[in-house]
Short mmCIF file of C-alpha atoms (C1' of nucleotides) in Angstrom, two decimals:
data_model
loop_
_atom_site.label_atom_id
_atom_site.label_comp_id
_atom_site.label_asym_id
_atom_site.label_seq_id
_atom_site.Cartn_x
_atom_site.Cartn_y
_atom_site.Cartn_z
CA MET A 1 3.30 2.32 -0.65
CA MET A 2 5.46 -0.42 0.69
CA ILE A 3 6.91 1.47 3.64
CA SER A 4 4.44 3.42 5.79
CA THR A 5 4.98 5.70 8.76
CA LYS A 6 5.36 2.64 10.98
CA GLY A 7 8.63 1.68 9.33
CA ARG A 8 9.80 5.25 8.86
CA TYR A 9 9.07 6.26 12.45
CA ALA A 10 10.75 3.09 13.74
CA LEU A 11 13.82 4.15 11.82
CA ASN A 12 13.56 7.68 13.22
CA ILE A 13 13.34 6.34 16.76
CA LEU A 14 16.41 4.13 16.36
CA LEU A 15 18.39 6.91 14.65
CA ASP A 16 17.52 9.27 17.51
CA LEU A 17 18.57 6.67 20.08
CA SER A 18 21.83 6.18 18.16
CA GLN A 19 22.57 9.89 18.19
CA HIS A 20 21.98 10.09 21.94
CA ALA A 21 23.37 6.71 22.96
CA ASP A 22 25.67 8.30 25.55
CA GLU A 23 22.80 9.91 27.49
CA GLY A 24 21.40 6.73 29.08
CA TYR A 25 17.72 6.03 28.72
CA ILE A 26 15.92 8.40 26.35
CA SER A 27 12.21 9.08 26.87
CA LEU A 28 9.67 9.04 24.07
CA LYS A 29 8.80 12.59 25.08
CA LYS A 30 12.24 13.79 24.00
CA ILE A 31 12.20 11.75 20.80
CA SER A 32 8.70 13.01 20.05
CA GLN A 33 9.84 16.62 20.45
CA ARG A 34 13.07 16.27 18.51
CA GLN A 35 11.58 14.28 15.63
CA LYS A 36 8.27 16.17 15.73
CA LEU A 37 6.22 12.96 15.77
CA PRO A 38 3.10 12.11 17.85
CA ILE A 39 4.13 10.46 21.12
CA LYS A 40 1.11 8.14 21.38
CA TYR A 41 1.86 6.71 17.96
CA LEU A 42 5.53 6.29 18.81
CA GLU A 43 4.48 4.30 21.90
CA ALA A 44 2.82 1.68 19.71
CA ILE A 45 5.82 1.49 17.37
CA VAL A 46 8.51 1.32 20.05
CA SER A 47 6.55 -1.44 21.77
CA VAL A 48 7.31 -3.76 18.86
CA LEU A 49 10.97 -2.78 18.86
CA ASN A 50 11.11 -3.47 22.59
CA LYS A 51 9.44 -6.87 22.45
CA SER A 52 11.81 -8.01 19.73
CA GLY A 53 14.83 -6.94 21.73
CA MET A 54 15.98 -4.15 19.41
CA VAL A 55 15.75 -1.69 22.30
CA GLU A 56 15.49 -2.08 26.06
CA SER A 57 13.31 0.01 28.33
CA LEU A 58 13.26 1.41 31.83
CA ARG A 59 9.99 2.54 33.39
CA GLY A 60 9.43 5.41 35.78
CA LYS A 61 11.14 8.75 36.21
CA GLU A 62 14.40 9.09 34.25
CA GLY A 63 13.21 6.05 32.29
CA GLY A 64 13.06 5.58 28.55
CA TYR A 65 14.68 3.46 25.88
CA ARG A 66 18.15 2.65 24.66
CA LEU A 67 19.74 0.48 21.98
CA THR A 68 20.79 -3.08 22.80
CA LYS A 69 23.38 -3.22 20.03
CA LYS A 70 25.77 -0.95 18.16
CA PRO A 71 24.31 1.08 15.25
CA GLU A 72 26.31 -0.97 12.73
CA ASP A 73 24.54 -4.11 13.95
CA TYR A 74 21.05 -2.94 12.90
CA THR A 75 20.24 -3.46 9.24
CA ILE A 76 17.53 -1.24 7.75
CA GLY A 77 15.91 -4.38 6.38
CA SER A 78 15.51 -5.94 9.81
CA ILE A 79 13.97 -2.73 11.19
CA ILE A 80 11.51 -2.25 8.32
CA LYS A 81 10.49 -5.90 8.26
CA LEU A 82 9.84 -5.82 11.98
CA ALA A 83 7.86 -2.58 12.00
CA GLU A 84 5.92 -3.22 8.80
CA GLY A 85 5.56 -6.98 9.14
CA SER A 86 6.96 -7.54 5.65
CA ILE A 87 8.71 -5.85 2.75
CA ALA A 88 6.81 -7.82 0.08
CA PRO A 89 6.01 -5.44 -2.82
CA VAL A 90 2.89 -7.46 -3.75
CA SER A 91 0.40 -9.28 -1.52
CA CYS A 92 0.74 -12.58 -3.39
CA LEU A 93 4.19 -12.97 -1.85
CA GLU A 94 2.77 -12.95 1.67
CA SER A 95 1.31 -15.71 3.81
CA GLU A 96 -1.75 -16.69 1.80
CA ASN A 97 -0.57 -18.74 -1.18
CA CYS A 98 -2.09 -17.72 -4.48
CA ALA A 99 -4.20 -20.41 -6.16
CA GLN A 100 -2.73 -19.72 -9.60
CA ALA A 101 0.84 -19.50 -8.26
CA CYS A 102 2.03 -22.62 -10.10
CA HIS A 103 1.14 -21.28 -13.55
CA CYS A 104 1.54 -17.53 -12.97
CA LEU A 105 3.72 -15.63 -15.43
CA THR A 106 4.41 -12.81 -13.01
CA LEU A 107 5.37 -14.66 -9.84
CA PRO A 108 9.09 -14.92 -10.75
CA LEU A 109 9.11 -11.17 -11.38
CA TRP A 110 7.72 -10.37 -7.92
CA MET A 111 10.07 -12.80 -6.24
CA LYS A 112 13.09 -11.28 -7.93
CA LEU A 113 11.89 -7.77 -7.10
CA GLU A 114 11.47 -8.65 -3.44
CA GLY A 115 14.91 -10.25 -3.41
CA LEU A 116 16.41 -7.07 -4.85
CA ILE A 117 14.72 -4.85 -2.27
CA ASP A 118 15.65 -7.18 0.57
CA ALA A 119 19.29 -7.40 -0.48
CA TYR A 120 19.63 -3.64 -0.62
CA LEU A 121 17.92 -2.89 2.68
CA GLU A 122 19.93 -5.64 4.40
CA SER A 123 23.14 -4.10 3.08
CA VAL A 124 22.59 -0.78 4.83
CA THR A 125 22.91 -0.25 8.61
CA LEU A 126 21.95 2.52 11.02
CA LYS A 127 25.61 3.51 11.11
CA ASP A 128 25.61 4.05 7.33
CA LEU A 129 22.66 6.41 7.65
CA LEU A 130 24.24 8.32 10.55
CA GLU A 131 27.40 8.78 8.49
CA GLN A 132 25.45 9.64 5.36
CA LYS A 133 27.13 6.83 3.46
CA ILE A 134 24.42 6.30 0.86
CA SER A 135 25.69 6.25 -2.74
CA MET B 1 2.18 -2.86 -0.41
CA MET B 2 3.66 -0.98 -3.29
CA ILE B 3 1.89 -2.84 -6.07
CA SER B 4 -1.84 -3.46 -5.60
CA THR B 5 -4.36 -5.35 -7.72
CA LYS B 6 -4.55 -2.36 -10.06
CA GLY B 7 -1.00 -2.87 -11.26
CA ARG B 8 -1.19 -6.66 -11.15
CA TYR B 9 -4.48 -6.82 -13.06
CA ALA B 10 -3.19 -4.32 -15.63
CA LEU B 11 -0.27 -6.67 -16.18
CA ASN B 12 -2.64 -9.65 -16.42
CA ILE B 13 -4.73 -7.86 -19.04
CA LEU B 14 -1.73 -6.98 -21.18
CA LEU B 15 -0.27 -10.48 -20.88
CA ASP B 16 -3.60 -11.97 -21.94
CA LEU B 17 -3.79 -9.59 -24.90
CA SER B 18 -0.23 -10.57 -25.84
CA GLN B 19 -1.06 -14.27 -25.78
CA HIS B 20 -4.09 -13.74 -28.03
CA ALA B 21 -2.71 -10.97 -30.23
CA ASP B 22 -3.57 -12.91 -33.40
CA GLU B 23 -7.29 -13.11 -32.58
CA GLY B 24 -8.19 -9.48 -33.29
CA TYR B 25 -10.03 -7.56 -30.60
CA ILE B 26 -10.36 -9.41 -27.30
CA SER B 27 -13.35 -8.64 -25.06
CA LEU B 28 -13.04 -8.07 -21.32
CA LYS B 29 -15.52 -10.88 -20.88
CA LYS B 30 -13.00 -13.38 -22.24
CA ILE B 31 -10.12 -11.90 -20.25
CA SER B 32 -12.28 -11.88 -17.14
CA GLN B 33 -13.08 -15.60 -17.62
CA ARG B 34 -9.56 -16.67 -18.48
CA GLN B 35 -7.87 -14.70 -15.72
CA LYS B 36 -10.73 -15.21 -13.24
CA LEU B 37 -10.93 -11.52 -12.40
CA PRO B 38 -14.04 -9.33 -11.89
CA ILE B 39 -15.04 -7.78 -15.22
CA LYS B 40 -16.35 -4.53 -13.77
CA TYR B 41 -13.06 -3.93 -12.01
CA LEU B 42 -11.11 -4.73 -15.17
CA GLU B 43 -13.18 -2.10 -16.99
CA ALA B 44 -11.83 0.63 -14.73
CA ILE B 45 -8.26 -0.59 -15.13
CA VAL B 46 -8.31 -1.04 -18.90
CA SER B 47 -9.78 2.44 -19.24
CA VAL B 48 -6.49 3.92 -18.03
CA LEU B 49 -4.49 1.69 -20.37
CA ASN B 50 -6.73 2.77 -23.23
CA LYS B 51 -6.53 6.50 -22.55
CA SER B 52 -2.73 6.34 -22.38
CA GLY B 53 -2.56 4.53 -25.72
CA MET B 54 -1.20 1.23 -24.40
CA VAL B 55 -4.18 -0.56 -25.93
CA GLU B 56 -6.80 0.39 -28.50
CA SER B 57 -10.48 -0.46 -28.29
CA LEU B 58 -13.44 -1.28 -30.54
CA ARG B 59 -16.99 -0.97 -29.25
CA GLY B 60 -19.94 -3.15 -30.06
CA LYS B 61 -20.31 -6.77 -31.03
CA GLU B 62 -16.99 -8.49 -31.79
CA GLY B 63 -15.37 -5.54 -30.08
CA GLY B 64 -12.74 -5.51 -27.37
CA TYR B 65 -9.13 -4.47 -26.92
CA ARG B 66 -5.77 -5.12 -28.54
CA LEU B 67 -2.17 -4.05 -28.05
CA THR B 68 -0.84 -1.03 -29.94
CA LYS B 69 2.77 -2.20 -29.74
CA LYS B 70 4.78 -5.39 -29.68
CA PRO B 71 5.14 -7.13 -26.27
CA GLU B 72 8.85 -6.30 -26.19
CA ASP B 73 7.99 -2.60 -26.34
CA TYR B 74 6.10 -2.58 -23.03
CA THR B 75 8.27 -2.31 -19.92
CA ILE B 76 6.79 -3.61 -16.68
CA GLY B 77 7.80 -0.31 -15.08
CA SER B 78 5.74 1.75 -17.51
CA ILE B 79 2.69 -0.47 -16.92
CA ILE B 80 2.91 -0.45 -13.12
CA LYS B 81 3.59 3.29 -12.96
CA LEU B 82 0.59 3.98 -15.17
CA ALA B 83 -1.82 1.72 -13.31
CA GLU B 84 -0.63 2.55 -9.79
CA GLY B 85 0.26 6.20 -10.37
CA SER B 86 3.75 5.73 -8.89
CA ILE B 87 6.25 3.12 -7.74
CA ALA B 88 7.60 5.21 -4.86
CA PRO B 89 8.23 2.90 -1.88
CA VAL B 90 7.62 5.73 0.61
CA SER B 91 5.17 8.63 0.49
CA CYS B 92 7.84 11.29 1.10
CA LEU B 93 9.12 10.62 -2.44
CA GLU B 94 5.80 11.64 -3.97
CA SER B 95 4.37 15.05 -4.88
CA GLU B 96 4.23 16.72 -1.46
CA ASN B 97 7.76 17.70 -0.50
CA CYS B 98 8.67 16.83 3.08
CA ALA B 99 9.45 19.81 5.31
CA GLN B 100 12.47 18.13 6.87
CA ALA B 101 13.75 16.85 3.53
CA CYS B 102 16.88 18.98 3.58
CA HIS B 103 18.17 17.53 6.86
CA CYS B 104 16.68 14.04 6.70
CA LEU B 105 19.07 11.14 7.24
CA THR B 106 16.83 8.67 5.43
CA LEU B 107 15.94 10.52 2.23
CA PRO B 108 19.04 9.31 0.29
CA LEU B 109 18.11 5.74 1.27
CA TRP B 110 14.59 6.03 -0.13
CA MET B 111 15.81 7.69 -3.29
CA LYS B 112 18.32 4.95 -3.95
CA LEU B 113 15.73 2.27 -3.20
CA GLU B 114 13.26 3.79 -5.64
CA GLY B 115 15.99 4.04 -8.27
CA LEU B 116 16.80 0.37 -7.81
CA ILE B 117 13.16 -0.71 -8.16
CA ASP B 118 12.62 1.52 -11.17
CA ALA B 119 15.74 0.29 -12.94
CA TYR B 120 14.73 -3.33 -12.51
CA LEU B 121 11.10 -2.92 -13.58
CA GLU B 122 12.17 -0.86 -16.59
CA SER B 123 14.58 -3.61 -17.60
CA VAL B 124 11.86 -6.25 -17.98
CA THR B 125 9.27 -6.31 -20.79
CA LEU B 126 6.04 -8.20 -21.43
CA LYS B 127 7.97 -10.42 -23.83
CA ASP B 128 10.37 -11.43 -21.07
CA LEU B 129 7.44 -12.52 -18.91
CA LEU B 130 5.80 -14.43 -21.74
CA GLU B 131 9.05 -16.29 -22.37
CA GLN B 132 9.65 -16.81 -18.65
CA LYS B 133 13.01 -15.08 -18.89
CA ILE B 134 13.24 -13.98 -15.27
CA SER B 135 16.50 -14.80 -13.49
"C1'" DT C 1 4.87 10.72 48.27
"C1'" DA C 2 4.86 12.83 43.86
"C1'" DA C 3 6.23 13.27 39.29
"C1'" DA C 4 7.52 11.04 35.30
"C1'" DT C 5 7.60 7.39 32.48
"C1'" DT C 6 6.51 2.84 30.21
"C1'" DC C 7 2.86 -0.38 29.28
"C1'" DC C 8 -1.77 -1.94 27.88
"C1'" DT C 9 -6.38 -1.91 25.81
"C1'" DT C 10 -9.59 0.35 23.19
"C1'" DG C 11 -11.61 3.68 20.03
"C1'" DT C 12 -11.80 6.73 15.85
"C1'" DG C 13 -11.64 9.50 11.65
"C1'" DA C 14 -9.67 9.58 7.22
"C1'" DT C 15 -8.16 7.40 3.25
"C1'" DA C 16 -7.34 3.66 0.04
"C1'" DT C 17 -8.57 -0.73 -1.85
"C1'" DA C 18 -11.40 -3.57 -4.32
"C1'" DA C 19 -14.87 -3.85 -6.12
"C1'" DT C 20 -20.44 -3.33 -7.67
"C1'" DA C 21 -24.56 -1.01 -10.01
"C1'" DG C 22 -26.87 0.90 -13.62
"C1'" DG C 23 -27.20 2.52 -17.76
"C1'" DA C 24 -25.75 5.24 -22.28
"C1'" DA C 25 -23.43 4.83 -26.67
"C1'" DA C 26 -21.53 2.25 -30.38
"C1'" DT C 27 -20.95 -1.68 -33.50
"C1'" DG C 28 -21.40 -5.90 -36.23
"C1'" DA C 29 -24.38 -9.70 -37.45
"C1'" DA C 30 -28.89 -11.64 -38.40
"C1'" DT D 1 -33.58 -2.57 -39.15
"C1'" DT D 2 -33.19 -4.73 -35.12
"C1'" DC D 3 -30.78 -6.95 -31.56
"C1'" DA D 4 -27.20 -8.86 -28.97
"C1'" DT D 5 -22.85 -7.56 -27.58
"C1'" DT D 6 -19.46 -4.70 -26.07
"C1'" DT D 7 -17.14 -0.42 -24.57
"C1'" DC D 8 -17.71 3.72 -21.91
"C1'" DC D 9 -19.17 6.64 -18.04
"C1'" DT D 10 -20.76 8.08 -13.51
"C1'" DA D 11 -21.90 6.82 -9.25
"C1'" DT D 12 -22.07 3.88 -4.82
"C1'" DT D 13 -20.45 0.50 -1.35
"C1'" DA D 14 -17.97 -2.61 1.65
"C1'" DT D 15 -13.83 -3.60 3.82
"C1'" DA D 16 -9.38 -2.84 5.45
"C1'" DT D 17 -5.51 -0.17 6.65
"C1'" DC D 18 -3.35 4.04 8.31
"C1'" DA D 19 -2.41 7.23 11.58
"C1'" DC D 20 -3.30 8.42 15.29
"C1'" DA D 21 -5.92 9.67 20.33
"C1'" DA D 22 -7.87 8.42 25.12
"C1'" DG D 23 -7.57 6.69 29.42
"C1'" DG D 24 -5.55 4.57 32.82
"C1'" DA D 25 -2.55 0.87 35.29
"C1'" DA D 26 2.12 -0.28 36.69
"C1'" DT D 27 6.70 1.09 37.69
"C1'" DT D 28 10.65 3.82 39.12
"C1'" DT D 29 13.49 7.63 40.84
"C1'" DA D 30 14.00 12.00 43.28
#
DNA sequence: TAAATTCCTTGTGATATAATAGGAAATGAA
DNA sequence: TTCATTTCCTATTATATCACAAGGAATTTA
């Protein structure tokens, strides 16, 4: 599995915030209820989105989160990469460089596969999902 | 990670068998040494390849494994799907059907992504890898 | 002041990954 | 026939990741 609940829930959070963008700050409690996802887990996920500037937060009563950009300015690729850390389909494409990399028959395959996945996910935005504009 | 060592090692085994197809049955010991992979782990992986008919085996001295088809008749997709069980990039695409599937904004995205990955991996064969014909 | 909320650190059970261990059965060569 | 070699089969284990849960501090508005 390349995309776990971290990436999927991050997407759910941002889609929920998009759909309620006119209601000011939205609390995790509301998102948790609407999306039927555990609030304590969402806390950990939204923390990453917040630190990267994808959302902004307000503490205290009437607090919550809201988008910092328009839905069309969030690519699915950027969201997944942030929440998951990477979209590499195989571990040899990540940080630690494989010892046999220079004479590996399969490395070009994995690189092309990752490029394909990246290109597709970068071509789709939150707005496309909201408008159901997938194929 | 969508593709673990199971799929990668399965590919390594079949590539090694392809490169030594003229030497009769090849033992796991030799593959293990050449590819620098743990023999006991390779045993488990080749067992699946054997049961599905991708390779055939001979026990005893001078025994080992060999391909049942020509390298161009093995798609990378078929190998990975067999060794990994699936190439689904998200769990909601596998067996258990998601409860919210019917009104999920992201399902079409995952389906298209899986289709993309599948189409690419099915378009490449062992022969392509051996001849370094990637992009 | 009180309620609601984010923010922060830590723990935890389940599952998957990546093997290892030990031996039974089969096979060809000496 | 015997023996070394190899596949085949059933466990067991160690480590990491996933998917949360617990508890409380800090902040903000009503």
